[in-house]
Short mmCIF file of N, CA and C in Angstrom, two decimals:
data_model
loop_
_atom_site.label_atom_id
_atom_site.label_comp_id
_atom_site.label_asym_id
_atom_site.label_seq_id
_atom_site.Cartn_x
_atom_site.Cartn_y
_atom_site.Cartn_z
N UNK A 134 0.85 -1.18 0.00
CA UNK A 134 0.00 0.00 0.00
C UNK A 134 0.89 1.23 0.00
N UNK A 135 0.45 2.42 -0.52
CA UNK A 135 1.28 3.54 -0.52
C UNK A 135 1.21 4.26 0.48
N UNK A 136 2.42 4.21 1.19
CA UNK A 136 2.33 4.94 2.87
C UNK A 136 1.81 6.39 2.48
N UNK A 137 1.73 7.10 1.75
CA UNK A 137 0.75 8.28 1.57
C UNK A 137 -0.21 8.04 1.87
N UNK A 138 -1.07 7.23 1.87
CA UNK A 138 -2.37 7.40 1.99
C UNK A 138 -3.04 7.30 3.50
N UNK A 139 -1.44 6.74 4.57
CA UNK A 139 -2.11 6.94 5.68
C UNK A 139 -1.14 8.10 6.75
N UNK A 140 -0.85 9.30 6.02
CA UNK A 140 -0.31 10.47 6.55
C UNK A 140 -0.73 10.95 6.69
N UNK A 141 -0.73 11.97 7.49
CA UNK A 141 -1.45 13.44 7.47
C UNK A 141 -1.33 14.17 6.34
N UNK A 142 -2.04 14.92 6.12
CA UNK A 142 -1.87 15.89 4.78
C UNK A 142 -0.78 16.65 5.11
N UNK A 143 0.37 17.54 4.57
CA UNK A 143 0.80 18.49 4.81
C UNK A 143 0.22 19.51 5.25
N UNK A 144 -1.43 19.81 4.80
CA UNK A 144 -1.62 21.22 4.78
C UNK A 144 -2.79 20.84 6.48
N UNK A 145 -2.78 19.62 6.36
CA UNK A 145 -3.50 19.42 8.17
C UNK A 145 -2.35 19.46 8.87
N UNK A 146 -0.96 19.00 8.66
CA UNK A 146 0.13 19.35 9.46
C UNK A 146 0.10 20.76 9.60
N UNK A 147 0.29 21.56 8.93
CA UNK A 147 0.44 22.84 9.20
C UNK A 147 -0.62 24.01 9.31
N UNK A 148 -1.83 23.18 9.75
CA UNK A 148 -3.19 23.44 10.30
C UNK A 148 -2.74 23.58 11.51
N UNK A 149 -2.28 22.24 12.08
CA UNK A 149 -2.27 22.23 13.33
C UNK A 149 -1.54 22.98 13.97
N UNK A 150 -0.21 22.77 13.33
CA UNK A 150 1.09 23.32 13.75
C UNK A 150 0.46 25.20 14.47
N UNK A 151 -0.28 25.57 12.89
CA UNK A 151 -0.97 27.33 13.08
C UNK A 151 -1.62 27.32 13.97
N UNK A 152 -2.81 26.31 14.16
CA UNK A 152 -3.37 26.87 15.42
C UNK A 152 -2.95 27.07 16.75
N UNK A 153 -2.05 26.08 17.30
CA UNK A 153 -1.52 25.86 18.09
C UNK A 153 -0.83 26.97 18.35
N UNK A 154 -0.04 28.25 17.54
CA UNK A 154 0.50 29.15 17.54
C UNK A 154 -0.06 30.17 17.39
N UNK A 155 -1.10 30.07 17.08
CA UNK A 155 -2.27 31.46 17.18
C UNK A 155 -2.04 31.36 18.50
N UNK A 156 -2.97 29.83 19.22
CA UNK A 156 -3.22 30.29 20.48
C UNK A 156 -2.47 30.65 21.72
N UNK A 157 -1.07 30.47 21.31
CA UNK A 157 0.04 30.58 21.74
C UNK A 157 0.39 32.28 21.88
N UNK A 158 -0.48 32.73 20.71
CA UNK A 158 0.14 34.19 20.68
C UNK A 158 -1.21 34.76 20.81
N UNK A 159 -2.27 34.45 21.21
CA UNK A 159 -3.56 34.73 21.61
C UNK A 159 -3.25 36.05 22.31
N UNK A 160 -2.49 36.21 23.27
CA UNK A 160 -2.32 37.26 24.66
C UNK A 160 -1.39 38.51 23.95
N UNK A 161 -0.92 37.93 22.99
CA UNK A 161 -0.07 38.92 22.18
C UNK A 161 -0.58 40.15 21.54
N UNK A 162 -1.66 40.68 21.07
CA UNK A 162 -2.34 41.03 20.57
C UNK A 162 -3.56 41.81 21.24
N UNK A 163 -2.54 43.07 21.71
CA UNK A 163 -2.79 44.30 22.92
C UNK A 163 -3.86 45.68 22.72
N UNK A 164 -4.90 45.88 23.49
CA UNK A 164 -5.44 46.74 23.76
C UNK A 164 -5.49 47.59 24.43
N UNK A 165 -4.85 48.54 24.61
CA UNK A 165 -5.02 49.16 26.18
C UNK A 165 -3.99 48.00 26.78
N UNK A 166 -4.52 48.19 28.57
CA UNK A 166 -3.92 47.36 28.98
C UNK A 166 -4.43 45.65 28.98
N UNK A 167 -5.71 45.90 29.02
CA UNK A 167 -6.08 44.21 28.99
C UNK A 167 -5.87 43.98 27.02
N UNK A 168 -5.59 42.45 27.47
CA UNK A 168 -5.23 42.01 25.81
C UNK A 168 -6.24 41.13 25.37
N UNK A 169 -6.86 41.28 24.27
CA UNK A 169 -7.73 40.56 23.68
C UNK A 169 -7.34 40.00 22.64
N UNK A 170 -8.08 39.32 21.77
CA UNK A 170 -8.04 39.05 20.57
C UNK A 170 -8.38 39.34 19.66
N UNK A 171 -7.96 39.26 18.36
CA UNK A 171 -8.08 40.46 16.94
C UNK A 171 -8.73 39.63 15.99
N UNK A 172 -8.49 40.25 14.80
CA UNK A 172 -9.40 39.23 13.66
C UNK A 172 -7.95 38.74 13.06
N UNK A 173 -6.80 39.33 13.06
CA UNK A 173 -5.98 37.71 12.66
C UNK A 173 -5.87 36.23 13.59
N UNK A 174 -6.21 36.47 14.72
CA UNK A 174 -6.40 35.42 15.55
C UNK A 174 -7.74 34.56 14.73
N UNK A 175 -8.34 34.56 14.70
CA UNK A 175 -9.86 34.07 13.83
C UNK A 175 -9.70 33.67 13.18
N UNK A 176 -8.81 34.98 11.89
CA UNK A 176 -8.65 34.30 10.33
C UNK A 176 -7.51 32.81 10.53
N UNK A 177 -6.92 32.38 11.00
CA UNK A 177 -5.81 31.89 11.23
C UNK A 177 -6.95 30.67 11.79
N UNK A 178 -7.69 30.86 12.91
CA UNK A 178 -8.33 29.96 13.31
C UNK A 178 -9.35 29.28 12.21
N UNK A 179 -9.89 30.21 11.77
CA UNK A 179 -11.41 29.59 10.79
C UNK A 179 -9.73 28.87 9.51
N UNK A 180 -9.00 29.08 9.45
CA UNK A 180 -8.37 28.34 8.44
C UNK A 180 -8.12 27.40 8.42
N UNK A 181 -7.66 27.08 10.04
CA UNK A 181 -6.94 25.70 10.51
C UNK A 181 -8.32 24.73 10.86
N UNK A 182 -9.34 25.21 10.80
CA UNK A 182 -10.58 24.65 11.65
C UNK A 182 -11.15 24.07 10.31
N UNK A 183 -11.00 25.11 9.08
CA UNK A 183 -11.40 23.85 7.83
C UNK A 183 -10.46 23.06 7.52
N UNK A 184 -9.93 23.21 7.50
CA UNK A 184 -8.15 22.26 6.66
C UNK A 184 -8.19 21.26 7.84
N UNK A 185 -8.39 21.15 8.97
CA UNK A 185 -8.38 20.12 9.73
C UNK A 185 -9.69 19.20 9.75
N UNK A 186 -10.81 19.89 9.85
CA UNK A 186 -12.32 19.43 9.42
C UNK A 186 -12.02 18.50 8.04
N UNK A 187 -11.87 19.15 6.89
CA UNK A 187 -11.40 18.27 5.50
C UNK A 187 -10.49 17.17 5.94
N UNK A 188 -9.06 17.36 6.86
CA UNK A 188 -8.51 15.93 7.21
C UNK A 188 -9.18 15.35 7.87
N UNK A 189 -10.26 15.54 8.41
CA UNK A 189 -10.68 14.46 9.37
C UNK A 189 -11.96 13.83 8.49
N UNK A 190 -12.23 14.66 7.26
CA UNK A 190 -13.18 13.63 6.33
C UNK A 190 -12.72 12.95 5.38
N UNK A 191 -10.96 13.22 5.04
CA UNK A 191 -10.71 12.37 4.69
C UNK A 191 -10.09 10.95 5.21
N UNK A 192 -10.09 11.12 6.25
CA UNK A 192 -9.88 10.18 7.36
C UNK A 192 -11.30 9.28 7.17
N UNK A 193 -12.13 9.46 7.58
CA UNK A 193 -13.22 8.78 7.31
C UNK A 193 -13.56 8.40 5.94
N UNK A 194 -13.04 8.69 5.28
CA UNK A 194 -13.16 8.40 3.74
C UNK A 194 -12.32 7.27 3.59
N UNK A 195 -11.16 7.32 3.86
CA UNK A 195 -10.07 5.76 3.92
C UNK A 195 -10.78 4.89 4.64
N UNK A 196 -11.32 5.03 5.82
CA UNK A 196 -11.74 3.98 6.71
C UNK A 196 -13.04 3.71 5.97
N UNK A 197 -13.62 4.32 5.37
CA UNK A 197 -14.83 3.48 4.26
C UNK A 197 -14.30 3.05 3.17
N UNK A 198 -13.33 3.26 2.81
CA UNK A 198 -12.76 2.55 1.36
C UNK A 198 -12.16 1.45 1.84
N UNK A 199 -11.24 1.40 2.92
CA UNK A 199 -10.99 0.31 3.39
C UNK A 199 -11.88 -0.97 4.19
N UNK A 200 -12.94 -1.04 4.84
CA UNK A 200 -13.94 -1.71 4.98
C UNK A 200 -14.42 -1.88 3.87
N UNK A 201 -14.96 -1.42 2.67
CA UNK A 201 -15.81 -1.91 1.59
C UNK A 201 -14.85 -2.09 0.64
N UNK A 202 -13.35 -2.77 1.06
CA UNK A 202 -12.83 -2.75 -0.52
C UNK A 202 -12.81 -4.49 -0.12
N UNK A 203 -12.53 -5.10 -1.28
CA UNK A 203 -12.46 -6.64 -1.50
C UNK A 203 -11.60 -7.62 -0.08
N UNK A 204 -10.48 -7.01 -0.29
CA UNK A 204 -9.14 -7.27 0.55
C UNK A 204 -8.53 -5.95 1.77
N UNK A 205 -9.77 -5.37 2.44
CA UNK A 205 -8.97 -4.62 3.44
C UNK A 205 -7.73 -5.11 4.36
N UNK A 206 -7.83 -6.37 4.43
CA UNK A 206 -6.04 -6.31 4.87
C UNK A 206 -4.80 -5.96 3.92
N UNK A 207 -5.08 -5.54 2.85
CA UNK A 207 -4.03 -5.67 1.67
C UNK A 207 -3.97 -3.74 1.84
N UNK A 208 -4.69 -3.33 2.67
CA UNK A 208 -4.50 -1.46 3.12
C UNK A 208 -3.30 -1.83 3.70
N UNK A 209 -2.89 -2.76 4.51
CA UNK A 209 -1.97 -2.82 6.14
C UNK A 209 -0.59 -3.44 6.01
N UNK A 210 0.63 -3.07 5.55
CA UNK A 210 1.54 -3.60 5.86
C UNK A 210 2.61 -2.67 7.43
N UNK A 211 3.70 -3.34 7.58
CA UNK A 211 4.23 -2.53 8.55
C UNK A 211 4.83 -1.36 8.13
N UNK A 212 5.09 -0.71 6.64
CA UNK A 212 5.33 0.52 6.96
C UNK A 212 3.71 1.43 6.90
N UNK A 213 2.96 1.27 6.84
CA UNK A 213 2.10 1.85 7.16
C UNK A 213 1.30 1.50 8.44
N UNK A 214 1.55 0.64 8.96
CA UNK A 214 2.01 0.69 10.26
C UNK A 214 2.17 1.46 10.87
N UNK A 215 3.33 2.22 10.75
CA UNK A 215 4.48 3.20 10.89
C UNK A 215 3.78 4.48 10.78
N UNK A 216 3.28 4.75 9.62
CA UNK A 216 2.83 6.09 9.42
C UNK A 216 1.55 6.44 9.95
N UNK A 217 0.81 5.35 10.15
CA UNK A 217 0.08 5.21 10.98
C UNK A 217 -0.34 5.72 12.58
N UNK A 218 0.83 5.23 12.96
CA UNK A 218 1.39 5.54 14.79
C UNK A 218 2.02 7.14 14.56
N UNK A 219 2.16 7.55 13.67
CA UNK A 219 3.27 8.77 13.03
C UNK A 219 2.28 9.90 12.91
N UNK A 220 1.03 9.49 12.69
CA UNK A 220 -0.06 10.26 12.12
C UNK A 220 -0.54 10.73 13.59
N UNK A 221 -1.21 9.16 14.36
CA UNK A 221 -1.81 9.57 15.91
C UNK A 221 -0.79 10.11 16.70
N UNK A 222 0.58 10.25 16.58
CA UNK A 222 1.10 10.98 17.53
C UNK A 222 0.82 12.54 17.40
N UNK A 223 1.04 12.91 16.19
CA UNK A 223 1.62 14.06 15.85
C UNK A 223 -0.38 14.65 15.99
N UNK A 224 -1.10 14.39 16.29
CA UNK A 224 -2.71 14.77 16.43
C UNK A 224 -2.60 14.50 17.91
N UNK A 225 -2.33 13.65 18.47
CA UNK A 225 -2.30 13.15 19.68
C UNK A 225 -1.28 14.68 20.09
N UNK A 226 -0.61 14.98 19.81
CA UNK A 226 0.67 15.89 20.62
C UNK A 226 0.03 17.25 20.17
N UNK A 227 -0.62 17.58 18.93
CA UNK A 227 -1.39 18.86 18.59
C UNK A 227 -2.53 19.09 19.54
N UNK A 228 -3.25 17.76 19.77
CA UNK A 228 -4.73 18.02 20.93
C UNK A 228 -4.09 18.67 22.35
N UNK A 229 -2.89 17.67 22.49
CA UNK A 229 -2.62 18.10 23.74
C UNK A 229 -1.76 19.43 23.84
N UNK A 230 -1.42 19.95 22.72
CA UNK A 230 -0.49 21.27 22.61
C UNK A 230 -1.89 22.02 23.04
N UNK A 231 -2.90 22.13 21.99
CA UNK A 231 -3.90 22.82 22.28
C UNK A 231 -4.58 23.29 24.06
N UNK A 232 -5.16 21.52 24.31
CA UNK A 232 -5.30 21.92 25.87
C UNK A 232 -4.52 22.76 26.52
N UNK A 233 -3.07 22.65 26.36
CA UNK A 233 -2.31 23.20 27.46
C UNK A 233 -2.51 25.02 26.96
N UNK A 234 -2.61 25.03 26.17
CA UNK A 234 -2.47 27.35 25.72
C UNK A 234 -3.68 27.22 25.79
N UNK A 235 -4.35 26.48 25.67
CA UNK A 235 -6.23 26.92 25.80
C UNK A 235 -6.23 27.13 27.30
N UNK A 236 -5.33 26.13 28.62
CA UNK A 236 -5.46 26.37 29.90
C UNK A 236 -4.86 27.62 30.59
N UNK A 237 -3.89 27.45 29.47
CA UNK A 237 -3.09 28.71 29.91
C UNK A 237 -3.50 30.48 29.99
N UNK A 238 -4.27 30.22 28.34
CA UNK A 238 -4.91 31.77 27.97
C UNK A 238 -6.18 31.37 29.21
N UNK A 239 -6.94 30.68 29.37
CA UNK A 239 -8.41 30.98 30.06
C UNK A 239 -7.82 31.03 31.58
N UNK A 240 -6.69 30.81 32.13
CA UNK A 240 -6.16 31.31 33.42
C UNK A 240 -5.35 32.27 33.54
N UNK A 241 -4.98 32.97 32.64
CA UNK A 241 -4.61 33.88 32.46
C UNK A 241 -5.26 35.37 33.01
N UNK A 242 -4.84 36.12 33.80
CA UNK A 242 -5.89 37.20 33.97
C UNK A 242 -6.09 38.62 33.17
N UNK A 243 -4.59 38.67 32.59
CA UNK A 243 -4.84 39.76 31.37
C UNK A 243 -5.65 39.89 29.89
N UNK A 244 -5.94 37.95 30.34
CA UNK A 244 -6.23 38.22 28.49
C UNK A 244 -7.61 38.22 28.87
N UNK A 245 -8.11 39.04 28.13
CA UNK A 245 -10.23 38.90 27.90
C UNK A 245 -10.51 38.44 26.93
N UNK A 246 -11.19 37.27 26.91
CA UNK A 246 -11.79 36.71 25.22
C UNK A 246 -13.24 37.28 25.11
N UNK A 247 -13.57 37.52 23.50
CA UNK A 247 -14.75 37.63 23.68
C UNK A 247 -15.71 36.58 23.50
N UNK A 248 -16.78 36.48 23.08
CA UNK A 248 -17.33 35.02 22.99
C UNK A 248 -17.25 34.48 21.86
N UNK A 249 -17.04 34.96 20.40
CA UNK A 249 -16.84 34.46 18.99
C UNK A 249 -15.43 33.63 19.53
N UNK A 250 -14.14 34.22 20.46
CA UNK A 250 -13.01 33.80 20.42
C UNK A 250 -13.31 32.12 21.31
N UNK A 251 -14.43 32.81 21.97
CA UNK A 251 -14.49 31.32 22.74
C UNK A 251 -14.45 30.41 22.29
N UNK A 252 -15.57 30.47 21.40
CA UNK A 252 -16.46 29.52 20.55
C UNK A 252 -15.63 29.12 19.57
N UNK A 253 -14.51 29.83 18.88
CA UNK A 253 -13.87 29.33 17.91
C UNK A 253 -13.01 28.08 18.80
N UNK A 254 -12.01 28.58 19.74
CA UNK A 254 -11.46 27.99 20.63
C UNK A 254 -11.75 26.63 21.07
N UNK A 255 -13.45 26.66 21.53
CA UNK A 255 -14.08 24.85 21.08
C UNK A 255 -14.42 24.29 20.10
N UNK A 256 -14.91 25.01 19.15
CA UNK A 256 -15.18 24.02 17.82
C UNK A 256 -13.20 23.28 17.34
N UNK A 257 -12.69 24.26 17.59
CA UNK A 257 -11.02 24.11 16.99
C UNK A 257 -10.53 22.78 18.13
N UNK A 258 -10.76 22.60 19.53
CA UNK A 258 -10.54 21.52 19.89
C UNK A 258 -10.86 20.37 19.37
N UNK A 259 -12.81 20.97 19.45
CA UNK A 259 -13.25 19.61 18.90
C UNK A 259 -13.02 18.89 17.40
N UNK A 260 -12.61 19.62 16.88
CA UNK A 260 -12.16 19.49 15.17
C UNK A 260 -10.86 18.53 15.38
N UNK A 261 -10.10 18.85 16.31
CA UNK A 261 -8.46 18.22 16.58
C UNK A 261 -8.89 16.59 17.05
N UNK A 262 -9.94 16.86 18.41
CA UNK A 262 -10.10 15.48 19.08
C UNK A 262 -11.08 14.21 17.50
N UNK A 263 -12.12 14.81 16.60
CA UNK A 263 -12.40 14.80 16.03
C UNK A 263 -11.53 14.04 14.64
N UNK A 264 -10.68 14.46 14.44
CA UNK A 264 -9.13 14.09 13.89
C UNK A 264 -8.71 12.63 14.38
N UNK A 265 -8.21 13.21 15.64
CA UNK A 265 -7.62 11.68 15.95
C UNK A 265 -8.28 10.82 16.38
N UNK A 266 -9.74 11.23 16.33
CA UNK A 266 -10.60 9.90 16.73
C UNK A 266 -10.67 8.86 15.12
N UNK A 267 -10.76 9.55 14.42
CA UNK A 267 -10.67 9.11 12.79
C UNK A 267 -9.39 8.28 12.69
N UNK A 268 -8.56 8.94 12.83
CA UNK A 268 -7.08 8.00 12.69
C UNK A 268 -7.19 7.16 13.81
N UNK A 269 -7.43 7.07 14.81
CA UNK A 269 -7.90 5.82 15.94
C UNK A 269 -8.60 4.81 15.41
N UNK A 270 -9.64 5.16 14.53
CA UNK A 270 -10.33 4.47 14.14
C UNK A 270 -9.76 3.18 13.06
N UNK A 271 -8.98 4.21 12.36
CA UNK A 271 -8.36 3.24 11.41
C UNK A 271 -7.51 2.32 12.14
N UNK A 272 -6.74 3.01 12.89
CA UNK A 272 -5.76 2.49 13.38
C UNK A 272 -6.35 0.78 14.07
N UNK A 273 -7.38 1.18 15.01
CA UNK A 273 -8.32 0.29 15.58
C UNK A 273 -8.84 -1.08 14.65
N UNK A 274 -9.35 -0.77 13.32
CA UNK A 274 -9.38 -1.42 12.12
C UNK A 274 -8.06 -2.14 11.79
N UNK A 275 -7.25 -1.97 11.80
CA UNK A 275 -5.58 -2.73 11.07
C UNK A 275 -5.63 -3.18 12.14
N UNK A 276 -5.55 -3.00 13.82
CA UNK A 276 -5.49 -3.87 14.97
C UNK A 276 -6.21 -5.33 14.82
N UNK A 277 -7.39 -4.66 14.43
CA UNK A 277 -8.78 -5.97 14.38
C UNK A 277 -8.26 -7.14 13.45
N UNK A 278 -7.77 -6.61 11.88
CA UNK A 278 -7.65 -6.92 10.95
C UNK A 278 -6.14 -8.45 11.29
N UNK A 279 -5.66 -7.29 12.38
CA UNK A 279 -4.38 -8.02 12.83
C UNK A 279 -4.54 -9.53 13.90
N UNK A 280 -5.35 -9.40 14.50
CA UNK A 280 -6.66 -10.05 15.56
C UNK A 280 -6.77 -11.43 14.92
N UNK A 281 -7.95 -10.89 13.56
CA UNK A 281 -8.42 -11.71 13.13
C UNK A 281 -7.52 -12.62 12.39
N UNK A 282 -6.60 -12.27 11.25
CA UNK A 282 -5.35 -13.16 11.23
C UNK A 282 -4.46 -13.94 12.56
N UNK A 283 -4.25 -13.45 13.98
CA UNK A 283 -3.78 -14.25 14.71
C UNK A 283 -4.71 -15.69 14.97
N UNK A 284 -6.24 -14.98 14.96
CA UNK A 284 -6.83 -16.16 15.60
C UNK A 284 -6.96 -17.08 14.21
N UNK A 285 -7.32 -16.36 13.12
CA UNK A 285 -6.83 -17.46 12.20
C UNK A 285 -5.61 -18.71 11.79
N UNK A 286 -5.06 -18.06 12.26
CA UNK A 286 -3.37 -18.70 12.46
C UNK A 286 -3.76 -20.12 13.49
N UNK A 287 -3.71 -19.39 15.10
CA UNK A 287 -4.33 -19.77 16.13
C UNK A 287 -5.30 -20.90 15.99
N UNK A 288 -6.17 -20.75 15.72
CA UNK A 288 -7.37 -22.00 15.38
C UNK A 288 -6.74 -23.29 14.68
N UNK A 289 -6.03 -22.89 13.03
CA UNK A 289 -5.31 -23.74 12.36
C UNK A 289 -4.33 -24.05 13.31
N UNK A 290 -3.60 -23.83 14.14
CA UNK A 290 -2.52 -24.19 15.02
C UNK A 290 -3.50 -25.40 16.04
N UNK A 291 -4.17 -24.76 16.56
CA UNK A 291 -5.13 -26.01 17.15
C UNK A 291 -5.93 -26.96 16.70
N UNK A 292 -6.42 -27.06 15.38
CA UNK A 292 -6.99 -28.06 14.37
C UNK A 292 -6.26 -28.92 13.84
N UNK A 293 -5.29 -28.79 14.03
CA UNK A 293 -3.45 -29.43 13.78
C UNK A 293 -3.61 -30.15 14.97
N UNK A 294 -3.57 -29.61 15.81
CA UNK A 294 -2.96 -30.76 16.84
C UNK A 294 -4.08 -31.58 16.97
N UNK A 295 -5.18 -31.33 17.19
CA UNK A 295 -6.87 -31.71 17.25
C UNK A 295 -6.21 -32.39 16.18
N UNK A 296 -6.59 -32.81 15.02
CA UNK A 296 -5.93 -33.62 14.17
C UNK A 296 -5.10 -34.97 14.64
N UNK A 297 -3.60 -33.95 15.00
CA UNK A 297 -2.73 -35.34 15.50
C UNK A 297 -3.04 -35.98 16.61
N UNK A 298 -3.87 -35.59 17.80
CA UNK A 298 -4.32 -36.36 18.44
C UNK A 298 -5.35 -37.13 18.03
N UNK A 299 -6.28 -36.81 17.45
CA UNK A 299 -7.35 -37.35 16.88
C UNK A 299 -6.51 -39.29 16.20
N UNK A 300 -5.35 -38.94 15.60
CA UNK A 300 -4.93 -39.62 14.63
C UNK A 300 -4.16 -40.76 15.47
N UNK A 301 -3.29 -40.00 16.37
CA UNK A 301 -3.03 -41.02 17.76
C UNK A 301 -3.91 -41.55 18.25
N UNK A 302 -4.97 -40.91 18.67
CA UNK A 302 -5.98 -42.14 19.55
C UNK A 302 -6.28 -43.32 18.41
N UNK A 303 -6.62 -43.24 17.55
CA UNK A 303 -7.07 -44.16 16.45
C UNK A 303 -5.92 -45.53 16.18
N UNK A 304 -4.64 -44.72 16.54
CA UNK A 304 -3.41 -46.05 16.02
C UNK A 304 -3.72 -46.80 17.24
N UNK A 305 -3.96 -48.21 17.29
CA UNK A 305 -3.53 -49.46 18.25
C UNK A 305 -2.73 -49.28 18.80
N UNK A 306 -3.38 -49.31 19.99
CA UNK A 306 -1.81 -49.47 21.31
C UNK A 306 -1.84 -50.67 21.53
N UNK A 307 -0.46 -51.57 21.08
CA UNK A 307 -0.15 -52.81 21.32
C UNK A 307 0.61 -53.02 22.73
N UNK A 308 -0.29 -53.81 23.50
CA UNK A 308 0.32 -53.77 24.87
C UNK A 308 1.12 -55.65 24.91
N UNK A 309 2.30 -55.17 25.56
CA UNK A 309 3.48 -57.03 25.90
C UNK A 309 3.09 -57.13 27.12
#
């Protein structure tokens, strides 16, 4: 399979990467003395909030092509594997970049949000958690996929021996 197809996009990498640095520089962006937020904070946000929304439908789009294709184990080798675990980290480490400047700005006492900033602020989490629930998903799928080949293996490993015992009891035990 072509490990492209289970990466992040570049342009959801550097979705994330932006938001995470908006909100980072959220407090930056001075009024008077209390600091609020501006409309490049927004534009920056409503950007990363579609470009990440689109990765996370195309995320769901693999995980339906892969369930309805002939041979979904033939999606799964170990380097995609790889890119795989490569994908949930780097969403996994963006969600949690997020929490931490989202805890930081809302304990913060200089900064004042207004409520559009709020609101962007949760839909933009939920878009991230949203994300890596998709790549979980897949990921969860190649696990199963992986499952079901062990116990396949597994079973034939025990129908084998079920077998050779079967085949022993049957030979005559000649007793002297």
């Amino acid at each position: 399979m072509n490990i492209d197809f289970f990466s992040l996009s570049q342009d959801a990498r550097t979705s994330l990467l932006n938001a995470v640095h908006a909100l980072s520089t959220l407090g930056t962006y001075s009024e008077g003395q209390h600091r609020t937020a501006t409309t490049p904070f927004l534009d920056t946000i409503n950007v990363s909030l579609l470009s990440i929304q689109m990765e996370t439908a195309n995320w769901n789009n693999k995980l339906y092509e892969i369930i309805h294709s002939e041979i979904p184990s033939g999606y799964f080798d170990e380097e995609s594997a790889h890119v795989l675990v490569d994908a949930d980290a780097f969403s996994r480490s963006a969600e949690e970049m997020l929490r931490i400047q989202s805890e930081a700005t809302f304990n913060s006492k200089d900064i004042k949000l207004a409520t559009d900033v709020l609101s962007v602020i949760g839909q933009l989490k939920v878009a991230v958690f949203k994300l890596r629930k998709s790549i979980e998903n897949v990921i969860k799928l190649e696990m199963r996929m992986q499952g079901a080949e062990s116990v396949d293996e597994a079973s034939f490993d025990a129908m084998a021996d079920a077998l050779t015992s079967v085949r022993k009891s049957k030979t005559p035990t000649v007793l002297h």
